[in-house]
mmCIF file of C-alpha atoms and ligand atoms in Angstrom:
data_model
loop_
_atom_site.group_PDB
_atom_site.id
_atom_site.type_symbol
_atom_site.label_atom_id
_atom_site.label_comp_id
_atom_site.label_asym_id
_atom_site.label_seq_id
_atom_site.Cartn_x
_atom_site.Cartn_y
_atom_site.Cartn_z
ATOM 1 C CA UNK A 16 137.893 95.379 103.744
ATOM 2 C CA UNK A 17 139.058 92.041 104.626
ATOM 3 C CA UNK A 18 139.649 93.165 108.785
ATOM 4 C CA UNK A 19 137.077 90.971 111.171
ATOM 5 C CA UNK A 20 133.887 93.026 112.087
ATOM 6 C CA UNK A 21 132.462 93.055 115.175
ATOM 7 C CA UNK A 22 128.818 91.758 114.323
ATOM 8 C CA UNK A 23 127.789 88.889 112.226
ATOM 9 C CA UNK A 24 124.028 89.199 110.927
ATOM 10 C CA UNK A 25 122.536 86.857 109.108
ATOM 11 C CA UNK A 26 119.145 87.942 107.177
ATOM 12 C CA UNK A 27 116.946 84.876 106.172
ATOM 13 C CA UNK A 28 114.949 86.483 103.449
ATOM 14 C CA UNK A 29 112.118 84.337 101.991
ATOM 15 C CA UNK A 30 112.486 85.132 98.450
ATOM 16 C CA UNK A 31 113.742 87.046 95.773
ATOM 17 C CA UNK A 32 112.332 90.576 93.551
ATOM 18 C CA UNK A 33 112.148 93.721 93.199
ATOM 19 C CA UNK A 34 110.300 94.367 96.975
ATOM 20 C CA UNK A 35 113.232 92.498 98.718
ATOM 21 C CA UNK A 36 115.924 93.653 96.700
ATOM 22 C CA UNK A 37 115.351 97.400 97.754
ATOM 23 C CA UNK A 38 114.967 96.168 101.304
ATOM 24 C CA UNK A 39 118.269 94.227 100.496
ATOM 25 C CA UNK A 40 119.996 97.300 99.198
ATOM 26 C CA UNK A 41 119.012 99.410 102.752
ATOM 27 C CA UNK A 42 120.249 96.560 104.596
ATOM 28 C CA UNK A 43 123.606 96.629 103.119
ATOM 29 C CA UNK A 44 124.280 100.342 103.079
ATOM 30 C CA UNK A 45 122.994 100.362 106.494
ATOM 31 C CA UNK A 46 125.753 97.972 107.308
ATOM 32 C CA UNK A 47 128.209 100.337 106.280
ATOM 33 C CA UNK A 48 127.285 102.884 107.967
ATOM 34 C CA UNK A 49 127.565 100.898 111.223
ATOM 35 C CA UNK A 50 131.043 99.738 110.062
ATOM 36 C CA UNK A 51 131.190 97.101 112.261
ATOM 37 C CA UNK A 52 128.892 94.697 110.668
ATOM 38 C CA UNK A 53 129.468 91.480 108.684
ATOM 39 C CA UNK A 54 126.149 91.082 107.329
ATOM 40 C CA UNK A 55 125.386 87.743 104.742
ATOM 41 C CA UNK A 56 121.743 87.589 102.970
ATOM 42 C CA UNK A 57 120.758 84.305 102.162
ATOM 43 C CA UNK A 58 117.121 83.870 99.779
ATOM 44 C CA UNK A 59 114.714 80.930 99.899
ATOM 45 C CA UNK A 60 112.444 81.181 96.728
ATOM 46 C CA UNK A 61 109.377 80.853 98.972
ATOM 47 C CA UNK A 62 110.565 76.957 99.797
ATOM 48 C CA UNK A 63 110.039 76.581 103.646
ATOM 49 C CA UNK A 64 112.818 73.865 103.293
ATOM 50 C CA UNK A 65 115.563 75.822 101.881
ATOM 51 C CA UNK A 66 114.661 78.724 104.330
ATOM 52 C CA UNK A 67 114.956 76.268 107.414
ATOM 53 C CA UNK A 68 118.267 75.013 106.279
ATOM 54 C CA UNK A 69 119.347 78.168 105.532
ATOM 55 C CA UNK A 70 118.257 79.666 108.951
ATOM 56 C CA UNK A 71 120.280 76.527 110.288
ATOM 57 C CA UNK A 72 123.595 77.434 108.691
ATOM 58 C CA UNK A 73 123.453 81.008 110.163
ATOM 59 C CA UNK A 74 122.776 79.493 113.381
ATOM 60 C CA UNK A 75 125.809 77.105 112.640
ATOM 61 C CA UNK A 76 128.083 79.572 111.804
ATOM 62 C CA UNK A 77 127.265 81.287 114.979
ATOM 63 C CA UNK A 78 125.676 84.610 114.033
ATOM 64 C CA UNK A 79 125.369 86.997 116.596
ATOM 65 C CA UNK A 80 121.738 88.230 115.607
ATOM 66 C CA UNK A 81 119.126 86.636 113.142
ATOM 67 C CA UNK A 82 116.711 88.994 110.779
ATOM 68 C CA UNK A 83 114.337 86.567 109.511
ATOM 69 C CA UNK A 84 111.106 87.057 106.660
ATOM 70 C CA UNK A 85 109.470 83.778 107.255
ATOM 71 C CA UNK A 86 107.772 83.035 104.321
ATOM 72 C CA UNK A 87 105.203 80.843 105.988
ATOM 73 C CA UNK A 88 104.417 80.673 108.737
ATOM 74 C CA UNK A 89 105.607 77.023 109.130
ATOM 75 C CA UNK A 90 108.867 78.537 109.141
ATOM 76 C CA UNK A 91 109.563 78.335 112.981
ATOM 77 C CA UNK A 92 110.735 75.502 114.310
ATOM 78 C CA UNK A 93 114.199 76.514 112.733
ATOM 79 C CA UNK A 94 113.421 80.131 114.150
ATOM 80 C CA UNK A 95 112.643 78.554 117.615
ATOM 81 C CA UNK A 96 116.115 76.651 117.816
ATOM 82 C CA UNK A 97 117.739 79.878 117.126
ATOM 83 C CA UNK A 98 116.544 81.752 119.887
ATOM 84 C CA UNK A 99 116.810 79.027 121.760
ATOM 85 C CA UNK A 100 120.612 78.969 121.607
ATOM 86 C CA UNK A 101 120.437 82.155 122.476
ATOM 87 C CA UNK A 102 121.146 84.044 119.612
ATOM 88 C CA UNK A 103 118.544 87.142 119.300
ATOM 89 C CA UNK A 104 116.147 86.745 116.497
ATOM 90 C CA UNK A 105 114.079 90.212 114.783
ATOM 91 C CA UNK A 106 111.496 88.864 112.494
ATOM 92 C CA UNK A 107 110.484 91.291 110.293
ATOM 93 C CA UNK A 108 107.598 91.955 106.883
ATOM 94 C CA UNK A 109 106.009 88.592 108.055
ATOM 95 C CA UNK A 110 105.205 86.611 110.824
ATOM 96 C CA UNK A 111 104.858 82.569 112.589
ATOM 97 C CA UNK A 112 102.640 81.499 115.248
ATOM 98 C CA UNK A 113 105.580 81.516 117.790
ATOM 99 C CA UNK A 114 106.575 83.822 120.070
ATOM 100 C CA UNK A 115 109.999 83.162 120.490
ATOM 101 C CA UNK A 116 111.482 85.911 118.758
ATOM 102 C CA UNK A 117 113.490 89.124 120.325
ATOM 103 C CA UNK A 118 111.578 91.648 117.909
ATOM 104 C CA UNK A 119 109.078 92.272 114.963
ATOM 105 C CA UNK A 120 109.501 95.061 112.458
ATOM 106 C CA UNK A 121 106.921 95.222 110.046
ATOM 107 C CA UNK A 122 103.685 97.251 108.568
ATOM 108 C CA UNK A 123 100.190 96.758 109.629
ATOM 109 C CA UNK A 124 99.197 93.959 106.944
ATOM 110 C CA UNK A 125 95.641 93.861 108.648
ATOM 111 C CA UNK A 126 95.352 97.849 108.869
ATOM 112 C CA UNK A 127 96.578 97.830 105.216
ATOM 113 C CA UNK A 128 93.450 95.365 103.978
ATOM 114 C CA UNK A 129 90.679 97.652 106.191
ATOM 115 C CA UNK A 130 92.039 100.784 104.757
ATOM 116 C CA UNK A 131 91.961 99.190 101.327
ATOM 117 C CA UNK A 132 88.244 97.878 102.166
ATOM 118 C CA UNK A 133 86.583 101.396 103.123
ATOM 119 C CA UNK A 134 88.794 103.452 99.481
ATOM 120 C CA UNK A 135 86.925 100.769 97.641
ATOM 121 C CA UNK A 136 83.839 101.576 99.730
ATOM 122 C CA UNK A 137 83.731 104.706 98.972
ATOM 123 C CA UNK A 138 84.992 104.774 95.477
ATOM 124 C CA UNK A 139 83.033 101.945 93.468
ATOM 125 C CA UNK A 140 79.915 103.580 93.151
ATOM 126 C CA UNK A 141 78.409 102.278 90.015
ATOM 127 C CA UNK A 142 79.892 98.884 90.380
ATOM 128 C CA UNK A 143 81.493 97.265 93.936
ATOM 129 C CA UNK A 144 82.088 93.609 92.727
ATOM 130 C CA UNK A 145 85.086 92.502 93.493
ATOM 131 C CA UNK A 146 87.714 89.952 92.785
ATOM 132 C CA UNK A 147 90.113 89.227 95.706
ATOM 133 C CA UNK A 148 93.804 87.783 95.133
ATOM 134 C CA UNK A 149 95.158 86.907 97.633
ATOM 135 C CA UNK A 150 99.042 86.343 98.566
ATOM 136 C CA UNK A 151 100.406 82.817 99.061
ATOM 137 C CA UNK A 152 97.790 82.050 101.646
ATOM 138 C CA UNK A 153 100.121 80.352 104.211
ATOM 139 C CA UNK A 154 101.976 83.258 104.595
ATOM 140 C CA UNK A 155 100.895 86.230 107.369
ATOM 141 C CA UNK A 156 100.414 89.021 105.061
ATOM 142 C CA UNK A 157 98.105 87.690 102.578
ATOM 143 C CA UNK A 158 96.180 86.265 105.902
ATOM 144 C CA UNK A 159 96.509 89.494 107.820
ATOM 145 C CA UNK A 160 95.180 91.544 104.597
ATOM 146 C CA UNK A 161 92.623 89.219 103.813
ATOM 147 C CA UNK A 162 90.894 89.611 107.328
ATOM 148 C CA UNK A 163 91.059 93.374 107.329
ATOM 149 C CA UNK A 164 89.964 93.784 103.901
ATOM 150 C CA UNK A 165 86.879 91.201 104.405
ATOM 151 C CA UNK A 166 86.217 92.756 107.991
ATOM 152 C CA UNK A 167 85.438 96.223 106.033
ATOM 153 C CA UNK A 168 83.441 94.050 102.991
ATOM 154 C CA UNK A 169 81.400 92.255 105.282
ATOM 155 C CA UNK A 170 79.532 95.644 106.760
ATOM 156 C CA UNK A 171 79.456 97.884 103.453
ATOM 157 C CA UNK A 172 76.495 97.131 101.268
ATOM 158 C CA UNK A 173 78.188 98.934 98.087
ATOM 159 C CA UNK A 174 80.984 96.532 97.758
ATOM 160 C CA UNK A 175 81.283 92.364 97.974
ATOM 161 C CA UNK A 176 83.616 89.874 97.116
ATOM 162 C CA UNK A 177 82.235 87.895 94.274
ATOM 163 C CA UNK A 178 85.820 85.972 93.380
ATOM 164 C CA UNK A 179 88.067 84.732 96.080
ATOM 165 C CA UNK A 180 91.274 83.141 95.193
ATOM 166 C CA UNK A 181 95.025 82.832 96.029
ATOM 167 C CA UNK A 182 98.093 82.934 94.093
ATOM 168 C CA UNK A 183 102.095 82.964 95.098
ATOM 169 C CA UNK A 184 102.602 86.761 95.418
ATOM 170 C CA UNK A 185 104.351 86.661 91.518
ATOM 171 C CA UNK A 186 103.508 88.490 88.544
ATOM 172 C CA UNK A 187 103.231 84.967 86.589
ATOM 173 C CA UNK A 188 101.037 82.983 89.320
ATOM 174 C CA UNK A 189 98.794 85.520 89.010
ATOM 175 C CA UNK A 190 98.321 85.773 85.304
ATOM 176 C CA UNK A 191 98.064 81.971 85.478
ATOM 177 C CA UNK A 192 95.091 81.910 88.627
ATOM 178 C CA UNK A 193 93.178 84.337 86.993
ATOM 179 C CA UNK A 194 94.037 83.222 83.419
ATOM 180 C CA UNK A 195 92.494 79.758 84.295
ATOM 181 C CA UNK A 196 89.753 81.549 86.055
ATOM 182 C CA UNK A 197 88.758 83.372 83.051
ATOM 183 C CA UNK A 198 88.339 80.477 80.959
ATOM 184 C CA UNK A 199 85.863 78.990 83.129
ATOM 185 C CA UNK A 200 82.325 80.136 84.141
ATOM 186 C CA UNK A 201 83.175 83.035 86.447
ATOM 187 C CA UNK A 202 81.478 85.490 88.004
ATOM 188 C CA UNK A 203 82.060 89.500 86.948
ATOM 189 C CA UNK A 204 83.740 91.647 88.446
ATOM 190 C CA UNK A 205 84.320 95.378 88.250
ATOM 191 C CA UNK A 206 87.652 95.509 90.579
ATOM 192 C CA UNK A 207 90.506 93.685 90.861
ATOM 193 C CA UNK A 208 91.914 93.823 94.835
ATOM 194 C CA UNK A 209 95.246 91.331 94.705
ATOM 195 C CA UNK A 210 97.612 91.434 97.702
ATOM 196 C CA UNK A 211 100.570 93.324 96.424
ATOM 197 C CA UNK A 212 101.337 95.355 92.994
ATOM 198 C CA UNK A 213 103.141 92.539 90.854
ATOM 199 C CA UNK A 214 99.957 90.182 91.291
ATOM 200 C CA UNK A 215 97.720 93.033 90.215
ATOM 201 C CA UNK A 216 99.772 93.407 86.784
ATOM 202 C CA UNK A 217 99.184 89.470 86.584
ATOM 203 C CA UNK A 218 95.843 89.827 86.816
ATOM 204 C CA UNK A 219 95.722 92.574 84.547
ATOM 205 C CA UNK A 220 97.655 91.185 82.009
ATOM 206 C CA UNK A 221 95.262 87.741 81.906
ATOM 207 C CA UNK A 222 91.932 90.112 81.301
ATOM 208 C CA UNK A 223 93.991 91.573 78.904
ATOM 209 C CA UNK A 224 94.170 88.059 77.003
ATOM 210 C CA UNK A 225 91.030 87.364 77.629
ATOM 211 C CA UNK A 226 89.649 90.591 75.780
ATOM 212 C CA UNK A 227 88.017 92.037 78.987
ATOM 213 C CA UNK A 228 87.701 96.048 78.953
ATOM 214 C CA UNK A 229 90.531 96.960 80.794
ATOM 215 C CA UNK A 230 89.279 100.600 81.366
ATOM 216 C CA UNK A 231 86.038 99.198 82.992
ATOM 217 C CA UNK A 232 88.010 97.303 85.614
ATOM 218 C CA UNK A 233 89.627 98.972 88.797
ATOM 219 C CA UNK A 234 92.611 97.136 89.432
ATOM 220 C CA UNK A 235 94.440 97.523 92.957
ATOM 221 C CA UNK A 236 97.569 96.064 94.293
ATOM 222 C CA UNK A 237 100.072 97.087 97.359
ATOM 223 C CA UNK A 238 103.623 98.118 97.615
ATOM 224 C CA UNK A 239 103.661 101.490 95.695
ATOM 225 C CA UNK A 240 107.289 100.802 94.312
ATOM 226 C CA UNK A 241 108.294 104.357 94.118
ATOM 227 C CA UNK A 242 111.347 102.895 91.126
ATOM 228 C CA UNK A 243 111.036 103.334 87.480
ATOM 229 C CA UNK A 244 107.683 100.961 86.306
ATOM 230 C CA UNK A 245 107.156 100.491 89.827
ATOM 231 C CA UNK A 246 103.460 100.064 91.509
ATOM 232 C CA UNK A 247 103.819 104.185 92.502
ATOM 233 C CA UNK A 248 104.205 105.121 88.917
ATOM 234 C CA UNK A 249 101.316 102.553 87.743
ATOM 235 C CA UNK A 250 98.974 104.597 89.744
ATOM 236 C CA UNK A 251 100.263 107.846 88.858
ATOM 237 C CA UNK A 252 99.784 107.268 84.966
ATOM 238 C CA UNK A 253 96.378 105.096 85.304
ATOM 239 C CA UNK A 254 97.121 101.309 84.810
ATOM 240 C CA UNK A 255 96.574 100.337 88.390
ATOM 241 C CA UNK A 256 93.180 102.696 90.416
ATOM 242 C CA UNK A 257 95.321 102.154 93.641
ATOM 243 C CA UNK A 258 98.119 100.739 96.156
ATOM 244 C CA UNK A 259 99.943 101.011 99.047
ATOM 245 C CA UNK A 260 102.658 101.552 100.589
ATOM 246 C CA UNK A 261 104.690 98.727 101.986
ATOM 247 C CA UNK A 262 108.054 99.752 103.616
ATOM 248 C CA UNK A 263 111.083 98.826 103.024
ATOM 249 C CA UNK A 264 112.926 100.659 105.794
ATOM 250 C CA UNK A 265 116.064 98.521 105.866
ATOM 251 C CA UNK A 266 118.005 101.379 107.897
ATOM 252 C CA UNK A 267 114.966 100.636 110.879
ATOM 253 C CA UNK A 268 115.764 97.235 110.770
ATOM 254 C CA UNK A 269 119.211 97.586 111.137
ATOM 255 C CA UNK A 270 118.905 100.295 114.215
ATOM 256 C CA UNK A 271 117.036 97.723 116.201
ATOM 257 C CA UNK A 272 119.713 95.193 115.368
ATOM 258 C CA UNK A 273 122.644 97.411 116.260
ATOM 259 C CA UNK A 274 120.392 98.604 119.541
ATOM 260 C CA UNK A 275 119.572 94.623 120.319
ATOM 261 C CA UNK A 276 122.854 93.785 119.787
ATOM 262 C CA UNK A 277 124.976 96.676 121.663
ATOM 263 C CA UNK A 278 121.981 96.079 124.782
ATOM 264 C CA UNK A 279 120.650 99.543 124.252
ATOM 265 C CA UNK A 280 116.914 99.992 124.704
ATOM 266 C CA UNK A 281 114.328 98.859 122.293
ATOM 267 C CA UNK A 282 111.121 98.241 121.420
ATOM 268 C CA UNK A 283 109.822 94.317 121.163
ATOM 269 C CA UNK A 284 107.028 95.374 118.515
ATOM 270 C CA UNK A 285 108.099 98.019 116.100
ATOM 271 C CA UNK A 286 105.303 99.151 113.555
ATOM 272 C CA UNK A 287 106.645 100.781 110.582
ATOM 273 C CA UNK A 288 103.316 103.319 108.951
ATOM 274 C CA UNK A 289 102.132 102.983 105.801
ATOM 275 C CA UNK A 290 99.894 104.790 103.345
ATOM 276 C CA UNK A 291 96.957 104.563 100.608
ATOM 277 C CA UNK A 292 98.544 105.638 96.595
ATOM 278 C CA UNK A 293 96.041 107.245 94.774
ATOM 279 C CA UNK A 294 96.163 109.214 91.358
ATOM 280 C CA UNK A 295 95.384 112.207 93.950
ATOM 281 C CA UNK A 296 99.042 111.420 95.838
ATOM 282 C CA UNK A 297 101.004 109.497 93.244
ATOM 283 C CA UNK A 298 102.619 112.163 91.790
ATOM 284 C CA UNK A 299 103.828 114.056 95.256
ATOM 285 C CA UNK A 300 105.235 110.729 96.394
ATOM 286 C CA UNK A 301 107.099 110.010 93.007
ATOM 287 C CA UNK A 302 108.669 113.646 93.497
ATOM 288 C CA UNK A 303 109.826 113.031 97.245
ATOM 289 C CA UNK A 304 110.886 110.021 96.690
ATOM 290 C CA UNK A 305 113.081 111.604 93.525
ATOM 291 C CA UNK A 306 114.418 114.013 95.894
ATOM 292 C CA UNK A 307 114.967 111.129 98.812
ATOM 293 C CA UNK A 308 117.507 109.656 96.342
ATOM 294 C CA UNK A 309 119.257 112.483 94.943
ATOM 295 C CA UNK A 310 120.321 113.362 98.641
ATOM 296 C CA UNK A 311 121.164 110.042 98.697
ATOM 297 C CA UNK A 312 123.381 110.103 96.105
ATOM 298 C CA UNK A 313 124.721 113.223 97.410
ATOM 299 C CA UNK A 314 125.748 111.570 100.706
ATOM 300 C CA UNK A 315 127.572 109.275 99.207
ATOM 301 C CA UNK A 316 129.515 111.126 96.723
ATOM 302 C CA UNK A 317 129.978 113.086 99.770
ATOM 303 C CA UNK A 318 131.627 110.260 101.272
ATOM 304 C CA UNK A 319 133.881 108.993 99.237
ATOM 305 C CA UNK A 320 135.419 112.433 99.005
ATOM 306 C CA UNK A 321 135.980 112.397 102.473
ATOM 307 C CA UNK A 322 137.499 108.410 102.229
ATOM 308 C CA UNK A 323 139.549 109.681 99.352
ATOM 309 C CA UNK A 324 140.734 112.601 101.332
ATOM 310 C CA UNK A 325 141.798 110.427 104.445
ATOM 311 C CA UNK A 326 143.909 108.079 101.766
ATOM 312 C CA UNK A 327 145.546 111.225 100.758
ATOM 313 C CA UNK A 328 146.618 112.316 103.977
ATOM 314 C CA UNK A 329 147.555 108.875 104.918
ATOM 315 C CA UNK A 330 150.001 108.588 101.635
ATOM 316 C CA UNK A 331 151.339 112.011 102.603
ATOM 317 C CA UNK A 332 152.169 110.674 105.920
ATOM 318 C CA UNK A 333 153.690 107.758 104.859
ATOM 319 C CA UNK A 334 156.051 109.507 102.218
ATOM 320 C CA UNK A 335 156.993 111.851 105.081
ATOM 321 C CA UNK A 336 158.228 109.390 107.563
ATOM 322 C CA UNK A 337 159.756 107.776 104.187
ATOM 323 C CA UNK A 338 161.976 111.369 103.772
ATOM 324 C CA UNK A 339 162.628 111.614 107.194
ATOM 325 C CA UNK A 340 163.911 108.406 107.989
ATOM 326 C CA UNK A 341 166.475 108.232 104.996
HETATM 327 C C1 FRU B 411 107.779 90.749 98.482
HETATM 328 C C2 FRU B 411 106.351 90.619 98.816
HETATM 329 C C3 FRU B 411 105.618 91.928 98.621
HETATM 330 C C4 FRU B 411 104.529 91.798 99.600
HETATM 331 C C5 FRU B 411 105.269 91.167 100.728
HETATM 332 C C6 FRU B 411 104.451 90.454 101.714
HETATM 333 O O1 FRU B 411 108.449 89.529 98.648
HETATM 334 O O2 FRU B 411 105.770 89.615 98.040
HETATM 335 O O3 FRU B 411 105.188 92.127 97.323
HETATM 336 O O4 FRU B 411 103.936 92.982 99.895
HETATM 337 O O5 FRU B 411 106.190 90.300 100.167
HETATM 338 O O6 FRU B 411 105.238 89.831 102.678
#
C-alpha cells in the first residue's frame, strides 16, 4: 500500500544475475513479512562509481539502515560516510578493508576455497592439474577463495595449479579469458576450478570451441543454484564434477536488520554455512529444495486467503453500518 512504513532500507547490491536476484527476491518477501519496511534495491553492474553514488543517494534520502555488497573492495569510502552519519550499515556476501560497518552476513569464502582444495585432493587421482579462475580479483570473494584454495594446493603433492587467471565473475568473461587462453601456448590441464558456477560454464563452453575433450576435464564452479539449469542441477546430471553452496539467505539478512534496527540483540559477525555439491548429494538437495518451495508456495496461497478473508469481513462491516445507519 501507499501508507508510510516505519523502516527505510536501502540495499546497495553490486550487480545484477541470477545469484542476486534470488537473494533480491528473499529480501523483498522478507520485507513483507515485517510489514513495516520500505525497502528500495539499487544495482551497480560491478562499477565502483555507480555503487558509491548510489550508496550516496540512500544516505541522502536518509535511510534508516544500509545493506551493502561492495563489489570491491574500494567500495568504502562511501560506506564509511554512511556510518559515519550514523546510519547503521550490514555488509553482507563481500567485504572492504574498513571496519566501520554495524554487521557482516556472509559465507566463509576462504573455508569454501580449502574445502574445494582437499575434494580435488582427493578426487583427481590420475590427473591433478589444474586451471584456476578466479572472480574479479579486486573483489573479497575471489581473494578469500583464492587463498584457501591455494593454502590446500600448496601442501598436496597430487594436485597443482598449472593456469592462474582472473575473469569478472560472468558467464561471457570467462568464455572470453579462457577462450584467448586457449589460443595461445598454454599449459594442460585436467580440471577446471573457477570461482562461482556461471564462470565454470564459460570456461566450459570455450574448450568446447576449442575442440578439447570435454569428458576428460573436471570442471568445478560455486553457488549450486538449486533453480531450473542452475549450478545444483549441472552437477546432478554431469556437466559440472562439483560446486558449492553459496547462500542466499535474504530472510537472515533481513532479521539482523529488523534486530539492528528495533535495538534488539545481535551478532556483529554472522556466518551463514555452506556445503560441497557432488553427484553423491545433488540429487537430495534438488529434492529439498523442491519441497522448500512448494511450502513456500503454500504459505503464501495460505496468505492471501487469510488477506482475502479480512477484506470480506471488512466489506461486511461496512455494508452493516451502511443498513443500520439508513
Ligand atoms: C553473484 C556472484 C556469485 C558469487 C558471488 C561472490 O553476484 O558473482 O556468483 O559467488 O557473487 O560475491
Amino acid at each position: 500500500g501507499s501508507e508510510k512504513k516505519r523502516y527505510v532500507v536501502g540495499v546497495s547490491q553490486c550487480s545484477e544475475d541470477v545469484w542476486r536476484e534470488k537473494l533480491n527476491e528473499e529480501l523483498r518477501i522478507a520485507a513483507l513479512y515485517y510489514n513495516d519496511v520500505d525497502l528500495r534495491i539499487s544495482s551497480a553492474n560491478d562499477d565502483v562509481q555507480m555503487q558509491t553514488e548510489q550508496i550516496n543517494k540512500f544516505v541522502d534520502e536518509g535511510v534508516d539502515l544500509l545493506i551493502v555488497a561492495p563489489g570491491q573492495v574500494s567500495i568504502s569510502p562511501a560506506i564509511d560516510r554512511a556510518y559515519e552519519k550514523g546510519i547503521p550499515v550490514i555488509i553482507f556476501d563481500r567485504r572492504t578493508r574498513s571496519d566501520k560497518y554495524t554487521a557482516y552476513i556472509g559465507a566463509d569464502n576462504k573455508e569454501i576455497g580449502s574445502s574445494m582444495g582437499e575434494y580435488l585432493a582427493g578426487t583427481l587421482t590420475d590427473g591433478g592439474r589444474i586451471l584456476e579462475l578466479s572472480g574479479l580479483s579486486t573483489s573479497s570473494p575471489a581473494i578469500e577463495r583464492n587463498n584457501g584454495f591455494d593454502s590446500v594446493v600448496q601442501c598436496r603433492p597430487g594436485i597443482s595449479i598449472v593456469e592462474h587467471l582472473s575473469a569478472d565473475w560472468t558467464e561471457q568473461g570467462a568464455f572470453r579469458t579462457v577462450d584467448s587462453l586457449l589460443s595461445e601456448p598454454h599449459n594442460e590441464f585436467d580440471c577446471v576450478f573457477a570461482h562461482n558456477d556461471r564462470m565454470a560454464m564459460g570456461a566450459r563452453r570455450a574448450a568446447e570451441k576449442h575442440g578439447l575433450n570435454l569428458e576428460h576435464i573436471k570442471f568445478c564452479g560455486i553457488d549450486a543454484m538449486p533453480q531450473k539449469g542452475g549450478g545444483m542441477e549441472l552437477v546432478d546430471n554431469g556437466t559440472l564434477f562439483a560446486s558449492y553452496t553459496y547462500p542466499t539467505r535474504g530472510d537472515e539478512v533481513m532479521l539482523l536488520a529488523m534486530n539492528i534496527l528495533e535495538g534488539k540483540k545481535y551478532n556483529r559477525e554472522n556466518q551463514l554455512s555452506s556445503a560441497l555439491v557432488t553427484r553423491d548429494n545433488a540429487r537430495v538437495l534438488l529434492m529439498q529444495n523442491d519441497e522448500t518451495m512448494r511450502q513456500q508456495d503454500h504459505l503464501s496461497t495460505l496468505r492471501s486467503r487469510v488477506d482475502k478473508a479480512a477484506s470480506d469481513f471488512n466489506t461486511q462491516r461496512i455494508y452493516l453500518l451502511v443498513l443500520l445507519v439508513f
